[in-house]
Coordinates of N, CA, C and O in Angstrom, one line a residue:
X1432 N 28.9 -1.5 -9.1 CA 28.7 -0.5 -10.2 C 27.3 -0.8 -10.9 O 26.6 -0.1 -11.6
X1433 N 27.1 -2.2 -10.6 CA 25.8 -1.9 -11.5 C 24.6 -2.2 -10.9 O 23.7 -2.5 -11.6
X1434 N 24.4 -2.2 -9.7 CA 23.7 -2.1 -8.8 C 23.4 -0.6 -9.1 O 22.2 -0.4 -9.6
X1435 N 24.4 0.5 -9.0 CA 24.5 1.9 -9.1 C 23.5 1.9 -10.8 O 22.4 2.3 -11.0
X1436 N 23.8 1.8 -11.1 CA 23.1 1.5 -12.6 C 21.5 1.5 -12.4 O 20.7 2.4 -12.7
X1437 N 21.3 0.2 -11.8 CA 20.2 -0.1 -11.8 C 19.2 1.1 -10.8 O 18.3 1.8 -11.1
X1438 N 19.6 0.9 -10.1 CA 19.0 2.2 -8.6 C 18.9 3.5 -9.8 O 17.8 3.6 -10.1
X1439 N 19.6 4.2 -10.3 CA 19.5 5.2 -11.4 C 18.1 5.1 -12.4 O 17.0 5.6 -12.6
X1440 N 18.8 4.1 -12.8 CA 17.3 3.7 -13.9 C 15.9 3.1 -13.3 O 14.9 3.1 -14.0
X1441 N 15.8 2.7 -12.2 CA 14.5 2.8 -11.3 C 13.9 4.2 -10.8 O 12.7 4.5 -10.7
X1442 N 14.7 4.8 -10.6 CA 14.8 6.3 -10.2 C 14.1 7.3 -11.3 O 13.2 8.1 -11.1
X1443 N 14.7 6.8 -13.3 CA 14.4 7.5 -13.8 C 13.1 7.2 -14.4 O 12.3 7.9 -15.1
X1444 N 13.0 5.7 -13.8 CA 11.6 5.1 -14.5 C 10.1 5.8 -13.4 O 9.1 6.4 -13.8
X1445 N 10.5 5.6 -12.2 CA 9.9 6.3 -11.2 C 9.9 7.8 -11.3 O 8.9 8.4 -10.9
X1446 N 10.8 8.3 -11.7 CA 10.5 10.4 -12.0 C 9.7 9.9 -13.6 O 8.5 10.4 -13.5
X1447 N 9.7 9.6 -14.2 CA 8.6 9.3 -15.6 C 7.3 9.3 -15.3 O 6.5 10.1 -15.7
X1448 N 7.0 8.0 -14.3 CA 5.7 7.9 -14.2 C 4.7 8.8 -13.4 O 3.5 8.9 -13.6
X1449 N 5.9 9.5 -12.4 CA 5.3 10.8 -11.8 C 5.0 11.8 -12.6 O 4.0 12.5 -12.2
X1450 N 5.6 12.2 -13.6 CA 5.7 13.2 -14.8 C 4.2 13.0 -15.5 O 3.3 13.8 -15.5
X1451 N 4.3 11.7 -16.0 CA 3.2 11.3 -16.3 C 2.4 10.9 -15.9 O 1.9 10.0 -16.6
X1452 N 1.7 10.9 -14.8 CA 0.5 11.1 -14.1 C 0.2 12.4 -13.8 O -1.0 12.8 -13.9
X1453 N 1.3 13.1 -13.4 CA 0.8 14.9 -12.8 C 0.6 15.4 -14.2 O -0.1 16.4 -14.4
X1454 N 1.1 14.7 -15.1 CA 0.6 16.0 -16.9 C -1.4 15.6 -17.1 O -2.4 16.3 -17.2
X1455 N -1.0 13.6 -16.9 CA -2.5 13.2 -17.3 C -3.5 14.3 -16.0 O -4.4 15.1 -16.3
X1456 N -3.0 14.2 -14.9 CA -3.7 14.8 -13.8 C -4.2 16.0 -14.1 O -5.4 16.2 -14.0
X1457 N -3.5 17.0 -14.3 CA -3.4 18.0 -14.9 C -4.0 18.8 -16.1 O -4.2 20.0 -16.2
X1458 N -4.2 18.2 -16.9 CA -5.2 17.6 -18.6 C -6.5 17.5 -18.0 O -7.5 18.3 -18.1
X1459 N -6.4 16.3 -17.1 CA -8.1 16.0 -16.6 C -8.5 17.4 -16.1 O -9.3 18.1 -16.7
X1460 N -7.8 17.7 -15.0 CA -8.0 19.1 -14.3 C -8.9 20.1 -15.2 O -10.1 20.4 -15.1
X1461 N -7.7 20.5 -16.1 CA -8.6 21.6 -17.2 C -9.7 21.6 -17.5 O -10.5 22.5 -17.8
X1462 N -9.9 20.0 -17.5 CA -11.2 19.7 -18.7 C -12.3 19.5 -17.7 O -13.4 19.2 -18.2
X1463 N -12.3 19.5 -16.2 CA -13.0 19.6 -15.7 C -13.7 17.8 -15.4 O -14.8 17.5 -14.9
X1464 N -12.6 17.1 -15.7 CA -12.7 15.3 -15.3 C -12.0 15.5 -13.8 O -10.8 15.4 -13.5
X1465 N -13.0 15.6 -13.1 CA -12.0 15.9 -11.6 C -12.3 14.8 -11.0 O -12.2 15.2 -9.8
X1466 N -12.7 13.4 -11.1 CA -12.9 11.7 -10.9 C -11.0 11.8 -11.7 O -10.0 12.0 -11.0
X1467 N -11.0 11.6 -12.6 CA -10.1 11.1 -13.3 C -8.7 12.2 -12.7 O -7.5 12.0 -12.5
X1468 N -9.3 13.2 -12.5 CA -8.2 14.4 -12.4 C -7.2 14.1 -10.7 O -6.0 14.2 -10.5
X1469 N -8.6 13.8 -9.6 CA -8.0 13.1 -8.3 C -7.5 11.9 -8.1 O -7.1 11.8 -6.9
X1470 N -7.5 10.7 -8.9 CA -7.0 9.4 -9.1 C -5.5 9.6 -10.0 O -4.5 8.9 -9.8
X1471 N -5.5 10.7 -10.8 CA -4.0 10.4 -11.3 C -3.3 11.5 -10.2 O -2.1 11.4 -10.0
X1472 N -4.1 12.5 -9.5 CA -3.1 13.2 -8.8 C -2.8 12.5 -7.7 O -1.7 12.6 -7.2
X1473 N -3.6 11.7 -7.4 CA -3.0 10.6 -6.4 C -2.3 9.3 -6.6 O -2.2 8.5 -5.7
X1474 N -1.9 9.1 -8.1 CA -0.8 8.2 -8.7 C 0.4 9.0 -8.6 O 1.6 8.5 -8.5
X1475 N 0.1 10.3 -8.7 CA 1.5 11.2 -9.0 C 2.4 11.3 -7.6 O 3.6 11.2 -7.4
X1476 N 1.0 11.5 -6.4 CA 1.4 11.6 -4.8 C 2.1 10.7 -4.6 O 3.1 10.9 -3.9
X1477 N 1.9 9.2 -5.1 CA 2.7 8.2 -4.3 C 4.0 8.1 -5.1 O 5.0 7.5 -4.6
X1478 N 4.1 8.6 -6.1 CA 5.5 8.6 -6.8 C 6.1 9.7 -6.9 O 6.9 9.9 -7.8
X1479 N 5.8 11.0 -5.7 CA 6.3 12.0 -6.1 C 7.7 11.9 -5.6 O 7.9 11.1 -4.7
X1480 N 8.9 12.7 -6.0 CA 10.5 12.6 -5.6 C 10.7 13.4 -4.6 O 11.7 13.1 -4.0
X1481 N 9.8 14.5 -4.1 CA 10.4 15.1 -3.5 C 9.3 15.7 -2.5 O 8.3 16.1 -3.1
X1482 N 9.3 15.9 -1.1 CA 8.4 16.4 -0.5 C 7.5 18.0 -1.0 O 6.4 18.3 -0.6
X1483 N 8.1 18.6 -1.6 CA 7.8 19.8 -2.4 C 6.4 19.1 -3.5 O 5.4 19.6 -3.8
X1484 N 6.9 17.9 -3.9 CA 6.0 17.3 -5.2 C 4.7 16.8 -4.1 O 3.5 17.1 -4.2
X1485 N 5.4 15.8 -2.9 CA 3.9 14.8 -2.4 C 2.9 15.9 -2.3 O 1.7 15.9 -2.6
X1486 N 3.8 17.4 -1.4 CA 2.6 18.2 -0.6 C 1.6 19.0 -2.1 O 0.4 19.4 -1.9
X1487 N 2.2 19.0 -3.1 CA 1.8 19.8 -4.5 C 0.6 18.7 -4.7 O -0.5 19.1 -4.4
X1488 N 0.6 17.7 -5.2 CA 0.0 16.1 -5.5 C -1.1 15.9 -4.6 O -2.1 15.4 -5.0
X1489 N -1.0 16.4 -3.3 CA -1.7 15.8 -2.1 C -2.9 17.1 -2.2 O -4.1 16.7 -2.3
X1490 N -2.6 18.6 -2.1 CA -3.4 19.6 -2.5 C -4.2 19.6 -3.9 O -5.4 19.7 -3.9
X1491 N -3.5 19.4 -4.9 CA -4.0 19.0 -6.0 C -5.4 18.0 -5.9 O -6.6 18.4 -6.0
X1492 N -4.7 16.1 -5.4 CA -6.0 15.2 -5.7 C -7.0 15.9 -4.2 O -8.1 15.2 -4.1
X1493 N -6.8 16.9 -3.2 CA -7.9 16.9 -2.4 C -8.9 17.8 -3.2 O -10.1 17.7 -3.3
X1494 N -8.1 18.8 -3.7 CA -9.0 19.9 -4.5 C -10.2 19.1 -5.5 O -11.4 19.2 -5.3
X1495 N -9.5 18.3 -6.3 CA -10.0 17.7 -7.2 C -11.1 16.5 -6.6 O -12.1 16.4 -7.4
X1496 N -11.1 15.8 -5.9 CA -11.7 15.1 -5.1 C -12.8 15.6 -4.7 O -13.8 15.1 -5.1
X1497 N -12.9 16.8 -4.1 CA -14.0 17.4 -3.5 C -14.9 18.2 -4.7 O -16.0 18.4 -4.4
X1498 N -14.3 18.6 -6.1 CA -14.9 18.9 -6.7 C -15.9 18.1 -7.4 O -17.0 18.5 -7.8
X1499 N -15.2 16.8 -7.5 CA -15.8 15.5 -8.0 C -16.8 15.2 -7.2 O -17.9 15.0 -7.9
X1500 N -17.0 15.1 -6.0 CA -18.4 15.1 -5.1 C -19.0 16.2 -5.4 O -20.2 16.0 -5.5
X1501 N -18.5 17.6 -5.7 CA -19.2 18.5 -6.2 C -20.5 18.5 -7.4 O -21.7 18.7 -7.5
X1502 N -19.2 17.9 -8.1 CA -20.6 17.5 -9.4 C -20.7 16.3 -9.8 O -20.6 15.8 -10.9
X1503 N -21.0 15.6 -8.2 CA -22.0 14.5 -8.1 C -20.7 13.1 -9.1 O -21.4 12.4 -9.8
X1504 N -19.6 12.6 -9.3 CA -19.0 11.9 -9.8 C -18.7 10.8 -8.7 O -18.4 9.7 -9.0
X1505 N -18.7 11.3 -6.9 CA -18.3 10.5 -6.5 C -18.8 11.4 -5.2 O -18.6 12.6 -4.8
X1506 N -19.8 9.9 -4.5 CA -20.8 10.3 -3.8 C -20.3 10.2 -2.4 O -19.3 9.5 -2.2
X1507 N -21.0 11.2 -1.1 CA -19.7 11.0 0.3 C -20.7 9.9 1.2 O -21.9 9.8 1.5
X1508 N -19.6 9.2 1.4 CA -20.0 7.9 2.3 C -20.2 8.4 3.5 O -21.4 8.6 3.9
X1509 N -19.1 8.5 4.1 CA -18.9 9.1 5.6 C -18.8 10.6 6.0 O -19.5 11.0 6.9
X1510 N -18.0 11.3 5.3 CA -17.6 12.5 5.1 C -16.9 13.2 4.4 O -15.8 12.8 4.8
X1511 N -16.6 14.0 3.7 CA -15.2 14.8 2.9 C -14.2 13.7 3.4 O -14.0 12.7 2.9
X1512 N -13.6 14.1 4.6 CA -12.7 14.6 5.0 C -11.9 13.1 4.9 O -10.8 12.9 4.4
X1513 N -12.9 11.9 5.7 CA -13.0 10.4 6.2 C -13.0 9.8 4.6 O -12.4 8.8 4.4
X1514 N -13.5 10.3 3.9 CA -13.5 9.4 2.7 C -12.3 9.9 1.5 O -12.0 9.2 0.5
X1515 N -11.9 11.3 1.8 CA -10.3 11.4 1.2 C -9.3 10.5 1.3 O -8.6 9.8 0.5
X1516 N -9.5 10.6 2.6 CA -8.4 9.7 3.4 C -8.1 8.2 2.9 O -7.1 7.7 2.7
X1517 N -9.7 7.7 2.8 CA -9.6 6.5 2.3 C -9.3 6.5 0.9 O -8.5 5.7 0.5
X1518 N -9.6 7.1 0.2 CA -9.0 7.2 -0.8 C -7.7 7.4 -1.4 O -7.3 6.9 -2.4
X1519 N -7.3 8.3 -0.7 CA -5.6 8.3 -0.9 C -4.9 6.8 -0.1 O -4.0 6.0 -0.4
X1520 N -5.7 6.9 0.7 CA -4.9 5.0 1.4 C -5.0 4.4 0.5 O -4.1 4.1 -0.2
X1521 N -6.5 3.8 0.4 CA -6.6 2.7 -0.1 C -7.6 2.7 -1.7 O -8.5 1.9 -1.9
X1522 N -7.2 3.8 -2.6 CA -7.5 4.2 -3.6 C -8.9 3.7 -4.0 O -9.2 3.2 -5.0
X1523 N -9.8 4.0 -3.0 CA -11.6 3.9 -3.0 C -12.0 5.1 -3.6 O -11.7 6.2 -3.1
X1524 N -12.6 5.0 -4.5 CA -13.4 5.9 -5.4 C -15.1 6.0 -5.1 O -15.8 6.7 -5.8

């Protein structure tokens, strides 16, 4: 039973932090912080609950990624495409 407990309240600690990254993500978004805007959508990706959320999170931080090389925040190494990647891996900015 309280194993059951605990697994619940990791669960709800884990739907929070996704909540709060995709709102911070989302804020950035508007305001046109698309560095900041693809780094929380991709905090939100790794904690998202539900495949409906990763593929939402995953669209979101590429959008925002590429805008950010857009206006020059984050310069391409290799390629779009090669340096998303690394960055959703291994959170390289």
């Amino acid at each position: 039973m309280a194993s059951q407990s605990t697994e619940k309240n990791s669960m709800r600690t884990k739907f929070i932090a996704f909540r709060t990254a995709s709102e911070t993500a989302a804020e950035a978004e508007r305001a046109e912080q698309f560095l900041k805007a693809a780094q929380f959508w991709r905090k939100a990706y790794q904690l998202a609950p539900s495949t409906q959320d990763e593929d939402w999170c995953f669209a979101r931080a590429d959008r925002c990624f590429k805008a950010a090389i857009d206006t020059g925040a984050i310069k391409v190494r290799k390629s779009r495409q090669l340096d998303f990647k690394d960055f959703l891996e291994k959170g390289n900015e």
